[in-house]
PDB file of N, CA and C in Angstrom:
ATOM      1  N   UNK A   6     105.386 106.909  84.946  1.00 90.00           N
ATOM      2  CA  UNK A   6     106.456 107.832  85.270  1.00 90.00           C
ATOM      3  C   UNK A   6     106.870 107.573  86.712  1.00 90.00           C
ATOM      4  N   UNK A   7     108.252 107.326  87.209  1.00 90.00           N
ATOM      5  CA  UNK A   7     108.669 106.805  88.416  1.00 90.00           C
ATOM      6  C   UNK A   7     109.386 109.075  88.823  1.00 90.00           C
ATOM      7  N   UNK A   8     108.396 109.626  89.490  1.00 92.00           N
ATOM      8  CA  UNK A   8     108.509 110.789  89.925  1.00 92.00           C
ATOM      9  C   UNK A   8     109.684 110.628  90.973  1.00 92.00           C
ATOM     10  N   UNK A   9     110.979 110.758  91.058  1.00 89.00           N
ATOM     11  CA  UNK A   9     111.931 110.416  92.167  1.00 89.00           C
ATOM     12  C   UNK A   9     113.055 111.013  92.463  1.00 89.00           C
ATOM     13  N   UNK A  10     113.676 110.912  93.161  1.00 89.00           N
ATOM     14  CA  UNK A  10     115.253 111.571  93.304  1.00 89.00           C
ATOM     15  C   UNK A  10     116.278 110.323  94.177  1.00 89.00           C
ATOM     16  N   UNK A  11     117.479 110.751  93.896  1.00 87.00           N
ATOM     17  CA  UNK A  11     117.894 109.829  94.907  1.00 87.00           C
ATOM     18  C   UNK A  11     118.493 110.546  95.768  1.00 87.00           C
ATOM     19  N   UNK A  12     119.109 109.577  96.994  1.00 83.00           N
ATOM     20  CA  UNK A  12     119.465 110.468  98.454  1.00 83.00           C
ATOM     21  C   UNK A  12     120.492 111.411  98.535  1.00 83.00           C
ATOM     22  N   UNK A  13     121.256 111.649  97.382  1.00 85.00           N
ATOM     23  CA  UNK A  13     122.079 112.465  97.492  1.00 85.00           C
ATOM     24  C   UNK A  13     122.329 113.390  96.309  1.00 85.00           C
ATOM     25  N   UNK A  14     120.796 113.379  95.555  1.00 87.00           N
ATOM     26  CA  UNK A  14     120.267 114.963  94.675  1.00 87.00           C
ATOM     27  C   UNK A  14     119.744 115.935  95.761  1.00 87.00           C
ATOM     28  N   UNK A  15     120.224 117.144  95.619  1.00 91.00           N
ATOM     29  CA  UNK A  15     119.748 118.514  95.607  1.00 91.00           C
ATOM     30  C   UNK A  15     118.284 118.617  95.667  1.00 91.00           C
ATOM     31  N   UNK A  16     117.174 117.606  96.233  1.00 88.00           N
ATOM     32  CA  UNK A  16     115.907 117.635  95.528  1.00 88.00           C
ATOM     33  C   UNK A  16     115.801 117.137  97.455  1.00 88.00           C
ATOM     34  N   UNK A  17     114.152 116.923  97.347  1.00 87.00           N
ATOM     35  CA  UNK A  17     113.322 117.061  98.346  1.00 87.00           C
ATOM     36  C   UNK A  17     111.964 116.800  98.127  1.00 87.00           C
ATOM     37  N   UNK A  18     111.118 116.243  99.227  1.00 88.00           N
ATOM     38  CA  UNK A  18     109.586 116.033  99.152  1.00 88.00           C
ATOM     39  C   UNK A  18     108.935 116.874  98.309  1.00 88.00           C
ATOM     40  N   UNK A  19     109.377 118.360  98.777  1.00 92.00           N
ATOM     41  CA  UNK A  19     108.243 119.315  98.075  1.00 92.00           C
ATOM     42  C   UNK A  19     108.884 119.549  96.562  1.00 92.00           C
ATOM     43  N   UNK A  20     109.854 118.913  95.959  1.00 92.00           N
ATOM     44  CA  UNK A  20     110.200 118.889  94.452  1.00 92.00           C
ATOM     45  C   UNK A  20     109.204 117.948  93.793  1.00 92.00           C
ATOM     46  N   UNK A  21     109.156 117.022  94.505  1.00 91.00           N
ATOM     47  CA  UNK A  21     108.322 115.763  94.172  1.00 91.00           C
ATOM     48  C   UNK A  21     107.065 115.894  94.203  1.00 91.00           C
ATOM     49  N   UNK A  22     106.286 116.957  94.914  1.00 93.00           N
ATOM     50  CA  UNK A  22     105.148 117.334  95.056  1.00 93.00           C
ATOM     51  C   UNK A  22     104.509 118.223  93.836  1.00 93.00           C
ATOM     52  N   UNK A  23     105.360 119.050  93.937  1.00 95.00           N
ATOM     53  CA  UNK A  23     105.365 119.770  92.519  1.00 95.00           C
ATOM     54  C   UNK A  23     105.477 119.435  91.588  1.00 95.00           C
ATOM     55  N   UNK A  24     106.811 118.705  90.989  1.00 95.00           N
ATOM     56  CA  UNK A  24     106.716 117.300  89.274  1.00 95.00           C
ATOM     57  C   UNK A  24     105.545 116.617  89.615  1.00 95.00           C
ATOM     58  N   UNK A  25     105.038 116.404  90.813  1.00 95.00           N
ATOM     59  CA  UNK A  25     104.065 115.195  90.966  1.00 95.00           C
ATOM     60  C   UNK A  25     102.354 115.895  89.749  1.00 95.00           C
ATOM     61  N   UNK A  26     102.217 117.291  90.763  1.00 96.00           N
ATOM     62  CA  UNK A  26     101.110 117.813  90.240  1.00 96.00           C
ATOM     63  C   UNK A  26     101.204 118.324  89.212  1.00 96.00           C
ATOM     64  N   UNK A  27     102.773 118.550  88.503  1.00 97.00           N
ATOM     65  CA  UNK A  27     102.353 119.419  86.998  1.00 97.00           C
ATOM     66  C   UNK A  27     102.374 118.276  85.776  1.00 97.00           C
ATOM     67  N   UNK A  28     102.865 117.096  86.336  1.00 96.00           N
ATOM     68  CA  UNK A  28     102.695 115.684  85.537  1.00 96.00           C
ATOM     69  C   UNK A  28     101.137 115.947  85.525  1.00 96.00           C
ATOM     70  N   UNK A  29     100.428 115.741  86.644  1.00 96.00           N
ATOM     71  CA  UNK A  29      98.955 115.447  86.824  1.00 96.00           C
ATOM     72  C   UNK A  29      97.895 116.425  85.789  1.00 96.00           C
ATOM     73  N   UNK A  30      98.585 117.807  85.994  1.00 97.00           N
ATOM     74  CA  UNK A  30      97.615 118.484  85.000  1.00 97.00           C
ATOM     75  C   UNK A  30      97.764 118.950  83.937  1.00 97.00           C
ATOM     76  N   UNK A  31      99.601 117.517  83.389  1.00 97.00           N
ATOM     77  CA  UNK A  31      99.615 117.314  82.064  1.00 97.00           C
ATOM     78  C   UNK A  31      99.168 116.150  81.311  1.00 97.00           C
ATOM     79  N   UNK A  32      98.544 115.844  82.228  1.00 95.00           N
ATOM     80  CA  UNK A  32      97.374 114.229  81.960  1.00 95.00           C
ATOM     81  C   UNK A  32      98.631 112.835  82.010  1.00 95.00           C
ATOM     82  N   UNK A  33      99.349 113.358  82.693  1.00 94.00           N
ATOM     83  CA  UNK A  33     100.208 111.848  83.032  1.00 94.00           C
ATOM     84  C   UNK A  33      98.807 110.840  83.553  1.00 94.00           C
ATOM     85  N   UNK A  34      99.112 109.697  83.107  1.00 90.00           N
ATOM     86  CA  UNK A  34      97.525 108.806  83.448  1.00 90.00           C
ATOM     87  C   UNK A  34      98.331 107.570  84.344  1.00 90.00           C
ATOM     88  N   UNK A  35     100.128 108.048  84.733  1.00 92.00           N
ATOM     89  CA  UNK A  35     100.398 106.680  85.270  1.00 92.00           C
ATOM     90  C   UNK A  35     101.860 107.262  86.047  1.00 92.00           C
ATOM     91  N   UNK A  36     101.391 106.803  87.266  1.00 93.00           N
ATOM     92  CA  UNK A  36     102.755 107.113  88.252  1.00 93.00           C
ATOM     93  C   UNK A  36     103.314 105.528  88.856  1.00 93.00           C
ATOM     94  N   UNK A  37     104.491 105.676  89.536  1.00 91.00           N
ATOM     95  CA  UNK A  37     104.866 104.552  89.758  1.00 91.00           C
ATOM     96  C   UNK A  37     104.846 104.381  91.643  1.00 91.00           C
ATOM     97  N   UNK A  38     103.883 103.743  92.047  1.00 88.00           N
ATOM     98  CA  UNK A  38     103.784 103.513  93.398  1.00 88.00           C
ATOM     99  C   UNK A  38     104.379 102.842  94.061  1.00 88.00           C
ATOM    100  N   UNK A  39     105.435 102.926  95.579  1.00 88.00           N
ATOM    101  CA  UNK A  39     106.425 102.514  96.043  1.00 88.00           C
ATOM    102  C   UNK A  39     105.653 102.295  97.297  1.00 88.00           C
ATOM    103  N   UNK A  40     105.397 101.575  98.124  1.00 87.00           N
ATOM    104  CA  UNK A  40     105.160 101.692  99.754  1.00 87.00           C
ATOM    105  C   UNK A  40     106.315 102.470 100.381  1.00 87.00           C
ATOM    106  N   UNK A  41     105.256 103.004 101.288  1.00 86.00           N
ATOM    107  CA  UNK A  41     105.985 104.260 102.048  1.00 86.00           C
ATOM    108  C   UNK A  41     106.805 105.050 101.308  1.00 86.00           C
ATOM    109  N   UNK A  42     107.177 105.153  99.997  1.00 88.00           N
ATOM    110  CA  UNK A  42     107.731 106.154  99.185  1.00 88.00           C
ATOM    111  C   UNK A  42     109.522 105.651  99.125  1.00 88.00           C
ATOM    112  N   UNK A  43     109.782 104.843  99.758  1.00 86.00           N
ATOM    113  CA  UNK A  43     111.602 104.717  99.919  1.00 86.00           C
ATOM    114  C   UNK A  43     111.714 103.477  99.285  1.00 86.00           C
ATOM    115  N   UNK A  44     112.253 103.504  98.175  1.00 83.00           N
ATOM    116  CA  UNK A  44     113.108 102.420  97.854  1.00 83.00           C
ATOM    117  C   UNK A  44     114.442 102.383  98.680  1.00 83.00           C
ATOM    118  N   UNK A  45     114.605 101.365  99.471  1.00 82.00           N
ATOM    119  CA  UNK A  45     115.494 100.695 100.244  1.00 82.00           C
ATOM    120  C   UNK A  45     117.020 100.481  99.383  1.00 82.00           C
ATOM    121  N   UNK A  46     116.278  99.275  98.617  1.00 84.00           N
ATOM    122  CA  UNK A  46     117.148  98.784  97.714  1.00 84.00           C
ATOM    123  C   UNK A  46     117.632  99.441  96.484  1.00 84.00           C
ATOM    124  N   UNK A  47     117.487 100.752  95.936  1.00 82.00           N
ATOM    125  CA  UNK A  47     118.246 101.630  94.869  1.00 82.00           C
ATOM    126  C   UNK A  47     118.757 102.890  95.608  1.00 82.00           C
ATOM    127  N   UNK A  48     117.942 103.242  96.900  1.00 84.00           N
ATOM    128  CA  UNK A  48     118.575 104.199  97.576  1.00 84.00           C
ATOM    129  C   UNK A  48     117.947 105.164  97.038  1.00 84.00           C
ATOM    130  N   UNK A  49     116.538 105.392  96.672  1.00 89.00           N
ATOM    131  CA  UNK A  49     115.800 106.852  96.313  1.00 89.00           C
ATOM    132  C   UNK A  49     114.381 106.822  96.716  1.00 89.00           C
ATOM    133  N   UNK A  50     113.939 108.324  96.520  1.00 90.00           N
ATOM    134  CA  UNK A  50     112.727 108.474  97.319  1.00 90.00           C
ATOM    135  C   UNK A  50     111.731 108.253  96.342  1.00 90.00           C
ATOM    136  N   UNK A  51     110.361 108.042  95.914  1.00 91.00           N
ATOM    137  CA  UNK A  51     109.410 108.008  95.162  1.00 91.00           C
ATOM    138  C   UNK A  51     108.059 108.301  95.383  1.00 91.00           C
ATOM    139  N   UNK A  52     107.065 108.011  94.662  1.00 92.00           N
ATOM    140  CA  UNK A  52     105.719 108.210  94.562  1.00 92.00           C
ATOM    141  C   UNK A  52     105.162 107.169  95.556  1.00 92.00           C
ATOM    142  N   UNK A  53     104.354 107.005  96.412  1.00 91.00           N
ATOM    143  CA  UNK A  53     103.504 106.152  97.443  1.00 91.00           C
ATOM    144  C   UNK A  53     102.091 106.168  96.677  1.00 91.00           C
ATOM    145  N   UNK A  54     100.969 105.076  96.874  1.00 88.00           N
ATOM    146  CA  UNK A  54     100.185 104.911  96.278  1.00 88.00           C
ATOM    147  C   UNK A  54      99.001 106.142  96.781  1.00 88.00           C
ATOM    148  N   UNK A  55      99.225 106.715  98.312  1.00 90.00           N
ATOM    149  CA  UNK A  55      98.716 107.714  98.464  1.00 90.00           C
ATOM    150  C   UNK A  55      98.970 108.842  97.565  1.00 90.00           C
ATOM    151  N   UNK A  56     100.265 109.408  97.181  1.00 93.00           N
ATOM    152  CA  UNK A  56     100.176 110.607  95.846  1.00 93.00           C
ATOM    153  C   UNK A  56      99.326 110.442  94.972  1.00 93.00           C
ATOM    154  N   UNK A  57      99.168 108.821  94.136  1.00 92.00           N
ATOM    155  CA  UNK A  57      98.200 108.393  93.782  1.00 92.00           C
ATOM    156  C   UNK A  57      96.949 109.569  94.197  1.00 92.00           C
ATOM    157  N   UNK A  58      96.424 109.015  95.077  1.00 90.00           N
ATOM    158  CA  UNK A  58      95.050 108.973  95.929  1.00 90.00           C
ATOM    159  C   UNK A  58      94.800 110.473  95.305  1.00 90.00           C
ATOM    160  N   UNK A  59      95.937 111.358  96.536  1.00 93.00           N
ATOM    161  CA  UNK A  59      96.344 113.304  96.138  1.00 93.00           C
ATOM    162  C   UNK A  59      96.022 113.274  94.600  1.00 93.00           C
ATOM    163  N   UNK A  60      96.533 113.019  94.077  1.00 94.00           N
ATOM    164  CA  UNK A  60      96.741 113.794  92.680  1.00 94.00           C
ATOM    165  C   UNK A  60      95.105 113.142  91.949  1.00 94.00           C
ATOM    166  N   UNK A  61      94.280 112.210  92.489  1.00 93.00           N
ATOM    167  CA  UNK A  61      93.002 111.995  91.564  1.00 93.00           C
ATOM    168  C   UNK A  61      92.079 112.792  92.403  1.00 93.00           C
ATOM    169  N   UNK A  62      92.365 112.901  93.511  1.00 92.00           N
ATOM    170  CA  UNK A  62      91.213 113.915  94.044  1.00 92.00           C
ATOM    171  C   UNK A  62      91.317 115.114  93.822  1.00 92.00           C
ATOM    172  N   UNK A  63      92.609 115.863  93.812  1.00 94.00           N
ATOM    173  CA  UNK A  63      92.908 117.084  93.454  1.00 94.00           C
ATOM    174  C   UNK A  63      92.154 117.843  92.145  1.00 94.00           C
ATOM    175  N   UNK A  64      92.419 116.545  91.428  1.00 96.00           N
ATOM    176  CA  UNK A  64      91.810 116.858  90.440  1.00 96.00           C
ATOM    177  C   UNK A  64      90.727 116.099  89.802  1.00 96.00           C
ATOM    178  N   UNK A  65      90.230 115.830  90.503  1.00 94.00           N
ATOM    179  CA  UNK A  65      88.872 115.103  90.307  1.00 94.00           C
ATOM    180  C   UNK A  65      88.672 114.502  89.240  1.00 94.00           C
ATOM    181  N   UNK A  66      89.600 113.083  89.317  1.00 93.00           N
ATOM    182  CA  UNK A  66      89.508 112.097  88.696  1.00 93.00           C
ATOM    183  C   UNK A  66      89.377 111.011  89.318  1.00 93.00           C
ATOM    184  N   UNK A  67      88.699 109.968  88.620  1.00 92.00           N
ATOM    185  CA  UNK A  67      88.669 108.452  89.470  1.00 92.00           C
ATOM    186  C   UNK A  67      89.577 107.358  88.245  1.00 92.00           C
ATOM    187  N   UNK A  68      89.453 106.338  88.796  1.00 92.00           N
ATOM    188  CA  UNK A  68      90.278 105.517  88.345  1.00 92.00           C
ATOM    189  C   UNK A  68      89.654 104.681  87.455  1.00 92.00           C
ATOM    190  N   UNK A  69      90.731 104.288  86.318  1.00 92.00           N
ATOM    191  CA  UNK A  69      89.881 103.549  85.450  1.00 92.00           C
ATOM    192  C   UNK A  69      89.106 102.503  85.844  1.00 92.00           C
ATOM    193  N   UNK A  70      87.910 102.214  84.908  1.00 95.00           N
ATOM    194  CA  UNK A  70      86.259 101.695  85.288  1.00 95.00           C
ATOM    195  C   UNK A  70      86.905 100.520  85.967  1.00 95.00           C
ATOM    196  N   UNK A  71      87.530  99.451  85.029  1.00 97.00           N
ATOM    197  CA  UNK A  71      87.802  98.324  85.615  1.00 97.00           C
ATOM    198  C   UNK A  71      88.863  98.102  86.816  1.00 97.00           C
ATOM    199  N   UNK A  72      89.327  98.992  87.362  1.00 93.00           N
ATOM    200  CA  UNK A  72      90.139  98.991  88.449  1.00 93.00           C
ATOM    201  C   UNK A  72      89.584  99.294  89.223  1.00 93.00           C
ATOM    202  N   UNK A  73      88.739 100.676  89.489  1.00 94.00           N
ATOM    203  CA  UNK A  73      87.599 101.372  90.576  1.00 94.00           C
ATOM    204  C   UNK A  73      87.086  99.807  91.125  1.00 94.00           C
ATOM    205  N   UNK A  74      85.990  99.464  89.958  1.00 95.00           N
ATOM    206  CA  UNK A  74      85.147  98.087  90.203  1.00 95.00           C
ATOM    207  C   UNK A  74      86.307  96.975  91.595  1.00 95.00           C
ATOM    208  N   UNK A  75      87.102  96.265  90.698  1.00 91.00           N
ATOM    209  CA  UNK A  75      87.642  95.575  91.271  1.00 91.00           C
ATOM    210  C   UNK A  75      88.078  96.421  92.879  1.00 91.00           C
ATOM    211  N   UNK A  76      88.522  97.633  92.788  1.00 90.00           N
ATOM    212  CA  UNK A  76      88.783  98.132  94.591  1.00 90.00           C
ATOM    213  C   UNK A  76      87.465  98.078  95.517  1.00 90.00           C
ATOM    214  N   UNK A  77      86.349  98.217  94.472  1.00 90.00           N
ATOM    215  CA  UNK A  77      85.077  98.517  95.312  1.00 90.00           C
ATOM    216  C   UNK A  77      84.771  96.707  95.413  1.00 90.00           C
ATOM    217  N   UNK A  78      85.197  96.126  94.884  1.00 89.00           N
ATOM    218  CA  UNK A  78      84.925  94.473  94.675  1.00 89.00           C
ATOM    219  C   UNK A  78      85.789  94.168  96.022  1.00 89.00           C
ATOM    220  N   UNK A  79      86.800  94.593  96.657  1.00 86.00           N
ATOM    221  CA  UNK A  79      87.906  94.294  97.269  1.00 86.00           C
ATOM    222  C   UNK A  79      87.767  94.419  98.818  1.00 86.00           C
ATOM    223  N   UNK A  80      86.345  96.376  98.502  1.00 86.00           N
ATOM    224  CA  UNK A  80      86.665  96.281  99.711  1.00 86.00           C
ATOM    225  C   UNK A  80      87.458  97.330 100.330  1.00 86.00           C
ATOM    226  N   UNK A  81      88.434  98.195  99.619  1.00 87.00           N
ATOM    227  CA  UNK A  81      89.145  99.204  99.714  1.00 87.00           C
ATOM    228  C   UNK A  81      88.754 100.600  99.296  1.00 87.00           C
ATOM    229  N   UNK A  82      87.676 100.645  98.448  1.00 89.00           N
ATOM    230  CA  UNK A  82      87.426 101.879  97.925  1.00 89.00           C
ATOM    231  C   UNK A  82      85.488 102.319  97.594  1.00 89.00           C
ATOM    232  N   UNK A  83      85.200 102.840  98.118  1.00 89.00           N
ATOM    233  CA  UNK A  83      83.592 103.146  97.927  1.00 89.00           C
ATOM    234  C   UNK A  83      83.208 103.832  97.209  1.00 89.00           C
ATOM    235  N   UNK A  84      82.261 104.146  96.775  1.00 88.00           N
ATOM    236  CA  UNK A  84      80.888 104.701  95.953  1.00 88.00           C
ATOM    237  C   UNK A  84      81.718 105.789  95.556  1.00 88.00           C
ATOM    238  N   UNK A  85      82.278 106.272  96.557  1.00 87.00           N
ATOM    239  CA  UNK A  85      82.286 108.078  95.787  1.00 87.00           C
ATOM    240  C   UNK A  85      83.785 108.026  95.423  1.00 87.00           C
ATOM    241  N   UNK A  86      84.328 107.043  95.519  1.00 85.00           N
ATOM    242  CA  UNK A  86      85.936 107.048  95.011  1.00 85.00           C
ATOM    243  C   UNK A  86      86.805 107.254  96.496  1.00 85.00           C
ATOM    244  N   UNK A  87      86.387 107.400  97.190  1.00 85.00           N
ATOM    245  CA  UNK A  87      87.373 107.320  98.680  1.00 85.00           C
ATOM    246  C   UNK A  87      88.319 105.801  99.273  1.00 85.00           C
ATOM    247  N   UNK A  88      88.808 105.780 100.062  1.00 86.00           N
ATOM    248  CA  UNK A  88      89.455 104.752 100.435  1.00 86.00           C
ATOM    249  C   UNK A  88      88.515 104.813 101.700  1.00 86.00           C
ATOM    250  N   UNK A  89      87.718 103.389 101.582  1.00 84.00           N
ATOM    251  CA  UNK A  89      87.072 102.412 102.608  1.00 84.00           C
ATOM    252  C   UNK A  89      87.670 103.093 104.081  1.00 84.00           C
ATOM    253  N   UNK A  90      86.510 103.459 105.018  1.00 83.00           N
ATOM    254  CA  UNK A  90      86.947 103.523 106.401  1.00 83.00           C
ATOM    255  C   UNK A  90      87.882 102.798 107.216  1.00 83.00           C
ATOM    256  N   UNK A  91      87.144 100.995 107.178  1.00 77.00           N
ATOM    257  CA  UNK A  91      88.328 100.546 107.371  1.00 77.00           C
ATOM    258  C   UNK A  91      87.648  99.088 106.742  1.00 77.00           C
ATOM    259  N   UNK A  92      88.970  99.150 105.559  1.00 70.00           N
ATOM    260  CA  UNK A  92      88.941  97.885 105.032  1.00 70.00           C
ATOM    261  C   UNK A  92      89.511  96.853 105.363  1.00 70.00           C
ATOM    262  N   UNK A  93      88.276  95.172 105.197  1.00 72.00           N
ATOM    263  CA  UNK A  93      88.843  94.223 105.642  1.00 72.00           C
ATOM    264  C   UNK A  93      90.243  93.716 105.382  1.00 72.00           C
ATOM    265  N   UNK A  94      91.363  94.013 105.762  1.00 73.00           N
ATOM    266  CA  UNK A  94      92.546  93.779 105.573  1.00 73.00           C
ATOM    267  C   UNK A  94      92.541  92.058 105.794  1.00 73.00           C
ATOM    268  N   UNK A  95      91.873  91.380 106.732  1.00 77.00           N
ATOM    269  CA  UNK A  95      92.115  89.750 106.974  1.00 77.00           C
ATOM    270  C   UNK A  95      91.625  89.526 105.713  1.00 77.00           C
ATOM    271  N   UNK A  96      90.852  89.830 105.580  1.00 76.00           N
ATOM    272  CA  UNK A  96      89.951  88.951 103.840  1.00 76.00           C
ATOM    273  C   UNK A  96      90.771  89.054 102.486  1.00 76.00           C
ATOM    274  N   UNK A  97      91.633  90.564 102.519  1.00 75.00           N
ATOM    275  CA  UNK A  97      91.869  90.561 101.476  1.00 75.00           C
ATOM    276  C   UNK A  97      93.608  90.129 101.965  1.00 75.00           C
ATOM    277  N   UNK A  98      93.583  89.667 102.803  1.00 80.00           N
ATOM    278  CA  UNK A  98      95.133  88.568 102.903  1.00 80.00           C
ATOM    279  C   UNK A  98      94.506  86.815 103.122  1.00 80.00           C
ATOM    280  N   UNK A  99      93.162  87.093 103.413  1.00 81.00           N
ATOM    281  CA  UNK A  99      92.901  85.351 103.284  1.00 81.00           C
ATOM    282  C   UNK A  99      92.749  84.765 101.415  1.00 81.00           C
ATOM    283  N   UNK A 100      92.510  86.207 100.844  1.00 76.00           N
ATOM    284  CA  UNK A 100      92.353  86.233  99.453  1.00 76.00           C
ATOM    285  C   UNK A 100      93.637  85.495  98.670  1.00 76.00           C
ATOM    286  N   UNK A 101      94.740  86.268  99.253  1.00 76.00           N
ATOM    287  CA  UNK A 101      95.927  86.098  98.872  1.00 76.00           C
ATOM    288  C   UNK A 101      96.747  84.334  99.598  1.00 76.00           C
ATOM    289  N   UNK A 102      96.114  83.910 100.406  1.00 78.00           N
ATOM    290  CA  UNK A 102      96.335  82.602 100.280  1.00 78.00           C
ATOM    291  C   UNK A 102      95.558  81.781 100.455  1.00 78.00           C
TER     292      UNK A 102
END
């Protein structure tokens, strides 16, 4: 589900906050993550992988087995489901080339 508005709806952060969480504790199992939340290029606001983050802790969920693994494989995400203090960002861009 791409949770969004564009820049010139009647809508706002805290609309998005709200569809965000009543998706969440209607078991939506999939949002659509944007860096920094702005699509540039369509001209609307969206979900950031942090809402992500909000909406599994809120409600105390973790992420599916094989994805958790691979973040904790990565480097980004620990034991208890948090995001890494500070993760090796060089490694996981020496990864990438």
């Amino acid at each position: 589900v791409d949770v969004c508005y564009t820049n010139h709806a009647e809508a706002d952060q805290d609309d998005m906050d709200n569809l965000l969480t009543l998706l969440g504790v209607a078991g939506c199992n999939f949002i659509m993550g944007i860096p920094g939340s702005d699509d540039i290029m369509l001209n609307y606001q969206s979900t950031s992988f942090h809402d992500a983050l909000y909406l599994r802790k809120m409600l105390g969920l973790r992420p599916a087995p094989e994805f958790e693994a691979w973040l904790q494989q990565q480097g980004i995400m620990d034991e208890k489901g948090m995001l890494a203090e500070k993760p090796d960002t060089r490694r996981l861009l020496d990864k990438l080339f």
